[in-house]
């Protein structure tokens, strides 16, 4: 008689977001959990936050450790900066839980395509030669992370006929939104739009929107809760699970 095959359940997916005092930001993370559950109904998915929102990631990791479960922590972060390289790995190590950390989303082509879609929804299309696009990101103390934002602008500009595509940061490094706007206007752009390289609206995107209004720059929506974002997060989860099996 053939022995019954034991099927090991897939590791829990812990979606780890930054957290914010602005309720719109955690709402996007929770909405993405719902999308992931609909895309993969058999997968156990939980949400956790690094700060300012609950449940705190340390609480979720402690619960995973108590139950002896396996999990993959997927950072809902666009850049592999301090939170992804220091905060989250530190919390995982302290918890003692059997948790593997997935890679940050980074400059995922799917998300760059979604950024173009957000521009189109705002009325800006890649055939408009008079338009200048400013990819706006949060800014980091990590120069490499800031440099990767420039690759988003390069990819977004590929095949487009815009007057130009620049980069600006909402905090920290330069160029500022004003500097990027001035540069694009000298390159012939008569209409400017900011493309927020953010997953969710919040304090910094509001700051960018206020600055944009004074500069006569339109602003598209952040990436937000979308199946393309959910699919990219699942890709990172699958990559981590595959690496775990291969190890």
PDB file of C-alpha atoms in Angstrom:
ATOM      1  CA  UNK A   1       0.000   0.000   0.000  1.00  0.00           C
ATOM      2  CA  UNK A   2       1.405   3.368  -0.995  1.00  0.00           C
ATOM      3  CA  UNK A   3       2.172   5.649   1.941  1.00  0.00           C
ATOM      4  CA  UNK A   4       0.228   8.877   2.134  1.00  0.00           C
ATOM      5  CA  UNK A   5       2.174  11.851   0.885  1.00  0.00           C
ATOM      6  CA  UNK A   6       2.646  14.598   3.462  1.00  0.00           C
ATOM      7  CA  UNK A   7       2.004  17.987   1.913  1.00  0.00           C
ATOM      8  CA  UNK A   8       3.892  20.774   3.650  1.00  0.00           C
ATOM      9  CA  UNK A   9       1.886  24.003   3.665  1.00  0.00           C
ATOM     10  CA  UNK A  10       3.398  26.980   1.890  1.00  0.00           C
ATOM     11  CA  UNK A  11       5.115  29.492   4.171  1.00  0.00           C
ATOM     12  CA  UNK A  12       2.981  32.361   5.388  1.00  0.00           C
ATOM     13  CA  UNK A  13       3.463  35.589   3.460  1.00  0.00           C
ATOM     14  CA  UNK A  14       4.019  38.529   5.796  1.00  0.00           C
ATOM     15  CA  UNK A  15       3.570  41.755   3.857  1.00  0.00           C
ATOM     16  CA  UNK A  16       5.750  44.297   5.666  1.00  0.00           C
ATOM     17  CA  UNK A  17       4.921  47.947   5.010  1.00  0.00           C
ATOM     18  CA  UNK A  18       6.601  51.062   6.384  1.00  0.00           C
ATOM     19  CA  UNK A  19       3.605  52.438   8.270  1.00  0.00           C
ATOM     20  CA  UNK A  20       2.424  56.014   8.572  1.00  0.00           C
ATOM     21  CA  UNK A  21       0.431  58.405  10.737  1.00  0.00           C
ATOM     22  CA  UNK A  22      -1.624  59.032   7.582  1.00  0.00           C
ATOM     23  CA  UNK A  23      -4.375  56.371   7.486  1.00  0.00           C
ATOM     24  CA  UNK A  24      -4.332  56.225   3.677  1.00  0.00           C
ATOM     25  CA  UNK A  25      -0.948  54.521   3.694  1.00  0.00           C
ATOM     26  CA  UNK A  26      -1.783  51.443   5.817  1.00  0.00           C
ATOM     27  CA  UNK A  27      -5.108  51.211   3.976  1.00  0.00           C
ATOM     28  CA  UNK A  28      -3.190  50.522   0.760  1.00  0.00           C
ATOM     29  CA  UNK A  29      -1.164  47.771   2.457  1.00  0.00           C
ATOM     30  CA  UNK A  30      -4.312  46.112   3.784  1.00  0.00           C
ATOM     31  CA  UNK A  31      -6.000  46.411   0.390  1.00  0.00           C
ATOM     32  CA  UNK A  32      -2.995  44.690  -1.218  1.00  0.00           C
ATOM     33  CA  UNK A  33      -3.310  41.835   1.273  1.00  0.00           C
ATOM     34  CA  UNK A  34      -6.883  41.407   0.043  1.00  0.00           C
ATOM     35  CA  UNK A  35      -5.745  41.381  -3.577  1.00  0.00           C
ATOM     36  CA  UNK A  36      -3.032  38.803  -2.837  1.00  0.00           C
ATOM     37  CA  UNK A  37      -5.587  36.569  -1.112  1.00  0.00           C
ATOM     38  CA  UNK A  38      -7.847  36.759  -4.148  1.00  0.00           C
ATOM     39  CA  UNK A  39      -4.964  36.013  -6.513  1.00  0.00           C
ATOM     40  CA  UNK A  40      -3.781  33.055  -4.397  1.00  0.00           C
ATOM     41  CA  UNK A  41      -6.629  31.905  -2.125  1.00  0.00           C
ATOM     42  CA  UNK A  42      -4.697  29.016  -0.550  1.00  0.00           C
ATOM     43  CA  UNK A  43      -1.912  31.265   0.760  1.00  0.00           C
ATOM     44  CA  UNK A  44      -1.899  32.514   4.348  1.00  0.00           C
ATOM     45  CA  UNK A  45      -1.206  36.268   4.105  1.00  0.00           C
ATOM     46  CA  UNK A  46      -0.667  38.695   6.983  1.00  0.00           C
ATOM     47  CA  UNK A  47       0.233  42.380   7.157  1.00  0.00           C
ATOM     48  CA  UNK A  48       2.751  44.035   9.467  1.00  0.00           C
ATOM     49  CA  UNK A  49       4.268  47.503   9.803  1.00  0.00           C
ATOM     50  CA  UNK A  50       7.750  48.704  10.674  1.00  0.00           C
ATOM     51  CA  UNK A  51       6.495  51.759  12.564  1.00  0.00           C
ATOM     52  CA  UNK A  52       3.579  54.121  13.223  1.00  0.00           C
ATOM     53  CA  UNK A  53       0.865  51.588  12.239  1.00  0.00           C
ATOM     54  CA  UNK A  54      -0.302  48.263  13.605  1.00  0.00           C
ATOM     55  CA  UNK A  55       0.174  45.408  13.886  1.00  0.00           C
ATOM     56  CA  UNK A  56       3.869  45.998  14.524  1.00  0.00           C
ATOM     57  CA  UNK A  57       6.164  43.647  12.622  1.00  0.00           C
ATOM     58  CA  UNK A  58       7.740  42.438  15.873  1.00  0.00           C
ATOM     59  CA  UNK A  59       4.350  41.330  17.181  1.00  0.00           C
ATOM     60  CA  UNK A  60       3.617  39.402  13.992  1.00  0.00           C
ATOM     61  CA  UNK A  61       7.067  37.772  13.987  1.00  0.00           C
ATOM     62  CA  UNK A  62       6.650  36.800  17.657  1.00  0.00           C
ATOM     63  CA  UNK A  63       3.336  35.143  16.821  1.00  0.00           C
ATOM     64  CA  UNK A  64       4.964  33.215  13.970  1.00  0.00           C
ATOM     65  CA  UNK A  65       7.715  32.070  16.352  1.00  0.00           C
ATOM     66  CA  UNK A  66       5.189  30.966  19.022  1.00  0.00           C
ATOM     67  CA  UNK A  67       3.372  28.765  16.513  1.00  0.00           C
ATOM     68  CA  UNK A  68       6.543  27.344  14.979  1.00  0.00           C
ATOM     69  CA  UNK A  69       5.372  28.370  11.534  1.00  0.00           C
ATOM     70  CA  UNK A  70       7.480  29.165   8.499  1.00  0.00           C
ATOM     71  CA  UNK A  71       7.088  32.515   6.794  1.00  0.00           C
ATOM     72  CA  UNK A  72       8.475  34.833   4.143  1.00  0.00           C
ATOM     73  CA  UNK A  73       8.590  38.558   4.935  1.00  0.00           C
ATOM     74  CA  UNK A  74       8.036  40.561   1.760  1.00  0.00           C
ATOM     75  CA  UNK A  75       8.964  44.256   2.128  1.00  0.00           C
ATOM     76  CA  UNK A  76       6.352  46.544   0.591  1.00  0.00           C
ATOM     77  CA  UNK A  77       9.214  48.899  -0.228  1.00  0.00           C
ATOM     78  CA  UNK A  78      10.353  50.280  -3.573  1.00  0.00           C
ATOM     79  CA  UNK A  79      13.989  50.662  -2.548  1.00  0.00           C
ATOM     80  CA  UNK A  80      16.416  48.394  -0.747  1.00  0.00           C
ATOM     81  CA  UNK A  81      17.461  51.136   1.650  1.00  0.00           C
ATOM     82  CA  UNK A  82      17.759  51.294   5.452  1.00  0.00           C
ATOM     83  CA  UNK A  83      14.389  49.747   6.316  1.00  0.00           C
ATOM     84  CA  UNK A  84      14.951  46.771   4.020  1.00  0.00           C
ATOM     85  CA  UNK A  85      18.657  46.318   4.800  1.00  0.00           C
ATOM     86  CA  UNK A  86      18.725  47.010   8.557  1.00  0.00           C
ATOM     87  CA  UNK A  87      15.351  47.404  10.310  1.00  0.00           C
ATOM     88  CA  UNK A  88      13.535  44.359   8.942  1.00  0.00           C
ATOM     89  CA  UNK A  89      16.486  41.906   9.077  1.00  0.00           C
ATOM     90  CA  UNK A  90      17.131  43.036  12.654  1.00  0.00           C
ATOM     91  CA  UNK A  91      13.523  42.404  13.684  1.00  0.00           C
ATOM     92  CA  UNK A  92      13.587  38.958  12.056  1.00  0.00           C
ATOM     93  CA  UNK A  93      16.852  38.020  13.783  1.00  0.00           C
ATOM     94  CA  UNK A  94      15.565  39.163  17.181  1.00  0.00           C
ATOM     95  CA  UNK A  95      12.341  37.201  16.830  1.00  0.00           C
ATOM     96  CA  UNK A  96      13.982  33.818  16.402  1.00  0.00           C
ATOM     97  CA  UNK A  97      11.200  32.954  13.951  1.00  0.00           C
ATOM     98  CA  UNK A  98      11.721  30.751  10.911  1.00  0.00           C
ATOM     99  CA  UNK A  99      11.341  33.653   8.496  1.00  0.00           C
ATOM    100  CA  UNK A 100      13.152  34.340   5.252  1.00  0.00           C
ATOM    101  CA  UNK A 101      13.216  37.913   3.966  1.00  0.00           C
ATOM    102  CA  UNK A 102      12.335  38.483   0.317  1.00  0.00           C
ATOM    103  CA  UNK A 103      13.854  41.223  -1.819  1.00  0.00           C
ATOM    104  CA  UNK A 104      12.355  44.700  -1.972  1.00  0.00           C
ATOM    105  CA  UNK A 105      10.234  45.497  -5.015  1.00  0.00           C
ATOM    106  CA  UNK A 106      12.874  47.695  -6.613  1.00  0.00           C
ATOM    107  CA  UNK A 107      12.615  48.917 -10.194  1.00  0.00           C
ATOM    108  CA  UNK A 108      10.210  46.185 -11.243  1.00  0.00           C
ATOM    109  CA  UNK A 109       9.213  46.593 -14.941  1.00  0.00           C
ATOM    110  CA  UNK A 110       5.622  45.800 -14.032  1.00  0.00           C
ATOM    111  CA  UNK A 111       5.524  48.673 -11.569  1.00  0.00           C
ATOM    112  CA  UNK A 112       7.141  51.059 -14.057  1.00  0.00           C
ATOM    113  CA  UNK A 113       4.416  50.094 -16.523  1.00  0.00           C
ATOM    114  CA  UNK A 114       1.843  50.866 -13.819  1.00  0.00           C
ATOM    115  CA  UNK A 115       3.496  54.251 -13.273  1.00  0.00           C
ATOM    116  CA  UNK A 116       2.926  54.956 -16.972  1.00  0.00           C
ATOM    117  CA  UNK A 117      -0.683  53.884 -16.532  1.00  0.00           C
ATOM    118  CA  UNK A 118      -1.128  56.350 -13.680  1.00  0.00           C
ATOM    119  CA  UNK A 119       0.190  59.107 -15.947  1.00  0.00           C
ATOM    120  CA  UNK A 120      -2.272  58.104 -18.664  1.00  0.00           C
ATOM    121  CA  UNK A 121      -5.126  58.169 -16.136  1.00  0.00           C
ATOM    122  CA  UNK A 122      -4.106  61.760 -15.363  1.00  0.00           C
ATOM    123  CA  UNK A 123      -4.240  62.612 -19.089  1.00  0.00           C
ATOM    124  CA  UNK A 124      -0.524  62.386 -19.935  1.00  0.00           C
ATOM    125  CA  UNK A 125       0.493  60.064 -22.734  1.00  0.00           C
ATOM    126  CA  UNK A 126       3.950  59.195 -24.141  1.00  0.00           C
ATOM    127  CA  UNK A 127       3.136  60.776 -27.542  1.00  0.00           C
ATOM    128  CA  UNK A 128       2.803  64.283 -26.078  1.00  0.00           C
ATOM    129  CA  UNK A 129       6.009  66.069 -27.079  1.00  0.00           C
ATOM    130  CA  UNK A 130       5.240  69.170 -25.003  1.00  0.00           C
ATOM    131  CA  UNK A 131       5.063  67.225 -21.724  1.00  0.00           C
ATOM    132  CA  UNK A 132       7.847  66.859 -19.175  1.00  0.00           C
ATOM    133  CA  UNK A 133       7.565  64.091 -16.587  1.00  0.00           C
ATOM    134  CA  UNK A 134       9.182  64.249 -13.145  1.00  0.00           C
ATOM    135  CA  UNK A 135       9.553  60.918 -11.358  1.00  0.00           C
ATOM    136  CA  UNK A 136       9.300  61.873  -7.685  1.00  0.00           C
ATOM    137  CA  UNK A 137      10.625  59.595  -4.949  1.00  0.00           C
ATOM    138  CA  UNK A 138      11.115  59.868  -1.213  1.00  0.00           C
ATOM    139  CA  UNK A 139      14.907  60.218  -1.203  1.00  0.00           C
ATOM    140  CA  UNK A 140      17.360  58.224   0.887  1.00  0.00           C
ATOM    141  CA  UNK A 141      20.663  58.566   2.727  1.00  0.00           C
ATOM    142  CA  UNK A 142      21.775  55.676   0.510  1.00  0.00           C
ATOM    143  CA  UNK A 143      23.212  57.117  -2.723  1.00  0.00           C
ATOM    144  CA  UNK A 144      22.788  53.779  -4.490  1.00  0.00           C
ATOM    145  CA  UNK A 145      19.055  53.737  -3.689  1.00  0.00           C
ATOM    146  CA  UNK A 146      18.710  57.288  -5.051  1.00  0.00           C
ATOM    147  CA  UNK A 147      20.630  56.306  -8.165  1.00  0.00           C
ATOM    148  CA  UNK A 148      18.197  53.486  -8.851  1.00  0.00           C
ATOM    149  CA  UNK A 149      15.355  56.001  -8.973  1.00  0.00           C
ATOM    150  CA  UNK A 150      17.055  57.436 -12.051  1.00  0.00           C
ATOM    151  CA  UNK A 151      16.725  54.033 -13.713  1.00  0.00           C
ATOM    152  CA  UNK A 152      12.954  54.293 -13.228  1.00  0.00           C
ATOM    153  CA  UNK A 153      12.961  57.582 -15.154  1.00  0.00           C
ATOM    154  CA  UNK A 154      15.129  56.060 -17.887  1.00  0.00           C
ATOM    155  CA  UNK A 155      12.821  53.056 -18.260  1.00  0.00           C
ATOM    156  CA  UNK A 156       9.706  55.252 -18.236  1.00  0.00           C
ATOM    157  CA  UNK A 157      11.173  57.450 -20.989  1.00  0.00           C
ATOM    158  CA  UNK A 158      12.062  54.515 -23.234  1.00  0.00           C
ATOM    159  CA  UNK A 159      10.035  54.788 -26.438  1.00  0.00           C
ATOM    160  CA  UNK A 160       8.206  57.922 -25.266  1.00  0.00           C
ATOM    161  CA  UNK A 161       8.156  61.238 -27.136  1.00  0.00           C
ATOM    162  CA  UNK A 162       7.995  63.492 -24.118  1.00  0.00           C
ATOM    163  CA  UNK A 163      10.136  66.608 -23.951  1.00  0.00           C
ATOM    164  CA  UNK A 164      12.027  64.889 -21.156  1.00  0.00           C
ATOM    165  CA  UNK A 165      11.822  62.802 -18.009  1.00  0.00           C
ATOM    166  CA  UNK A 166      13.557  63.975 -14.834  1.00  0.00           C
ATOM    167  CA  UNK A 167      13.864  62.896 -11.214  1.00  0.00           C
ATOM    168  CA  UNK A 168      13.098  64.783  -8.004  1.00  0.00           C
ATOM    169  CA  UNK A 169      13.146  63.830  -4.332  1.00  0.00           C
ATOM    170  CA  UNK A 170      10.593  64.743  -1.703  1.00  0.00           C
ATOM    171  CA  UNK A 171      13.141  64.610   1.120  1.00  0.00           C
ATOM    172  CA  UNK A 172      16.917  64.640   1.393  1.00  0.00           C
ATOM    173  CA  UNK A 173      18.928  64.651  -1.818  1.00  0.00           C
ATOM    174  CA  UNK A 174      18.668  66.886  -4.845  1.00  0.00           C
ATOM    175  CA  UNK A 175      17.279  67.692  -7.309  1.00  0.00           C
ATOM    176  CA  UNK A 176      14.186  69.141  -5.719  1.00  0.00           C
ATOM    177  CA  UNK A 177      10.915  69.306  -7.600  1.00  0.00           C
ATOM    178  CA  UNK A 178      11.575  72.979  -8.407  1.00  0.00           C
ATOM    179  CA  UNK A 179      15.009  72.186  -9.829  1.00  0.00           C
ATOM    180  CA  UNK A 180      13.691  69.317 -11.931  1.00  0.00           C
ATOM    181  CA  UNK A 181      10.839  71.485 -13.228  1.00  0.00           C
ATOM    182  CA  UNK A 182      13.231  74.272 -14.235  1.00  0.00           C
ATOM    183  CA  UNK A 183      15.468  71.792 -16.058  1.00  0.00           C
ATOM    184  CA  UNK A 184      12.597  70.305 -18.063  1.00  0.00           C
ATOM    185  CA  UNK A 185      11.271  73.725 -19.021  1.00  0.00           C
ATOM    186  CA  UNK A 186      14.682  74.666 -20.403  1.00  0.00           C
ATOM    187  CA  UNK A 187      14.431  71.478 -22.483  1.00  0.00           C
ATOM    188  CA  UNK A 188      11.184  72.644 -24.080  1.00  0.00           C
ATOM    189  CA  UNK A 189       8.479  71.193 -21.845  1.00  0.00           C
ATOM    190  CA  UNK A 190       5.449  73.454 -21.584  1.00  0.00           C
ATOM    191  CA  UNK A 191       3.359  71.113 -19.404  1.00  0.00           C
ATOM    192  CA  UNK A 192       4.819  69.259 -16.432  1.00  0.00           C
ATOM    193  CA  UNK A 193       3.513  66.322 -14.434  1.00  0.00           C
ATOM    194  CA  UNK A 194       4.959  64.605 -11.378  1.00  0.00           C
ATOM    195  CA  UNK A 195       4.829  60.797 -11.416  1.00  0.00           C
ATOM    196  CA  UNK A 196       5.009  59.688  -7.753  1.00  0.00           C
ATOM    197  CA  UNK A 197       7.253  56.629  -7.314  1.00  0.00           C
ATOM    198  CA  UNK A 198       5.345  55.774  -4.149  1.00  0.00           C
ATOM    199  CA  UNK A 199       3.165  52.812  -3.297  1.00  0.00           C
ATOM    200  CA  UNK A 200       0.713  54.837  -1.231  1.00  0.00           C
ATOM    201  CA  UNK A 201      -0.310  58.412  -0.562  1.00  0.00           C
ATOM    202  CA  UNK A 202       0.845  59.982   2.667  1.00  0.00           C
ATOM    203  CA  UNK A 203       2.634  62.885   4.300  1.00  0.00           C
ATOM    204  CA  UNK A 204       5.440  63.090   1.731  1.00  0.00           C
ATOM    205  CA  UNK A 205       3.196  62.785  -1.334  1.00  0.00           C
ATOM    206  CA  UNK A 206       1.033  65.568   0.107  1.00  0.00           C
ATOM    207  CA  UNK A 207       4.163  67.702   0.518  1.00  0.00           C
ATOM    208  CA  UNK A 208       5.082  67.035  -3.093  1.00  0.00           C
ATOM    209  CA  UNK A 209       1.551  67.917  -4.230  1.00  0.00           C
ATOM    210  CA  UNK A 210       1.693  71.259  -2.395  1.00  0.00           C
ATOM    211  CA  UNK A 211       5.049  72.098  -3.954  1.00  0.00           C
ATOM    212  CA  UNK A 212       3.765  71.022  -7.378  1.00  0.00           C
ATOM    213  CA  UNK A 213       0.785  73.351  -7.109  1.00  0.00           C
ATOM    214  CA  UNK A 214       3.035  76.376  -6.580  1.00  0.00           C
ATOM    215  CA  UNK A 215       5.157  75.319  -9.582  1.00  0.00           C
ATOM    216  CA  UNK A 216       2.200  74.700 -11.932  1.00  0.00           C
ATOM    217  CA  UNK A 217       3.048  70.999 -12.076  1.00  0.00           C
ATOM    218  CA  UNK A 218       0.273  68.411 -12.287  1.00  0.00           C
ATOM    219  CA  UNK A 219       0.504  65.284 -10.113  1.00  0.00           C
ATOM    220  CA  UNK A 220      -0.506  61.734 -11.024  1.00  0.00           C
ATOM    221  CA  UNK A 221      -1.628  59.178  -8.448  1.00  0.00           C
ATOM    222  CA  UNK A 222       0.803  56.857  -6.604  1.00  0.00           C
ATOM    223  CA  UNK A 223       0.914  53.202  -7.638  1.00  0.00           C
ATOM    224  CA  UNK A 224      -1.616  52.301  -4.955  1.00  0.00           C
ATOM    225  CA  UNK A 225      -3.559  49.071  -4.530  1.00  0.00           C
ATOM    226  CA  UNK A 226      -3.477  47.335  -7.909  1.00  0.00           C
ATOM    227  CA  UNK A 227      -3.230  43.740  -9.090  1.00  0.00           C
ATOM    228  CA  UNK A 228       0.117  44.540 -10.738  1.00  0.00           C
ATOM    229  CA  UNK A 229       1.540  45.541  -7.355  1.00  0.00           C
ATOM    230  CA  UNK A 230       0.073  42.419  -5.758  1.00  0.00           C
ATOM    231  CA  UNK A 231       1.573  40.266  -8.509  1.00  0.00           C
ATOM    232  CA  UNK A 232       5.001  41.864  -8.032  1.00  0.00           C
ATOM    233  CA  UNK A 233       4.834  41.147  -4.287  1.00  0.00           C
ATOM    234  CA  UNK A 234       3.923  37.526  -5.035  1.00  0.00           C
ATOM    235  CA  UNK A 235       6.912  37.333  -7.382  1.00  0.00           C
ATOM    236  CA  UNK A 236       9.213  38.349  -4.535  1.00  0.00           C
ATOM    237  CA  UNK A 237       7.560  35.772  -2.270  1.00  0.00           C
ATOM    238  CA  UNK A 238       7.976  33.010  -4.867  1.00  0.00           C
ATOM    239  CA  UNK A 239      11.639  33.920  -5.426  1.00  0.00           C
ATOM    240  CA  UNK A 240      12.309  33.660  -1.689  1.00  0.00           C
ATOM    241  CA  UNK A 241      10.461  30.329  -1.395  1.00  0.00           C
ATOM    242  CA  UNK A 242      12.422  28.923  -4.354  1.00  0.00           C
ATOM    243  CA  UNK A 243      15.713  30.084  -2.818  1.00  0.00           C
ATOM    244  CA  UNK A 244      14.734  28.471   0.474  1.00  0.00           C
ATOM    245  CA  UNK A 245      14.047  25.110  -1.208  1.00  0.00           C
ATOM    246  CA  UNK A 246      17.297  25.281  -3.171  1.00  0.00           C
ATOM    247  CA  UNK A 247      19.397  26.117  -0.082  1.00  0.00           C
TER     248      UNK A 247
END
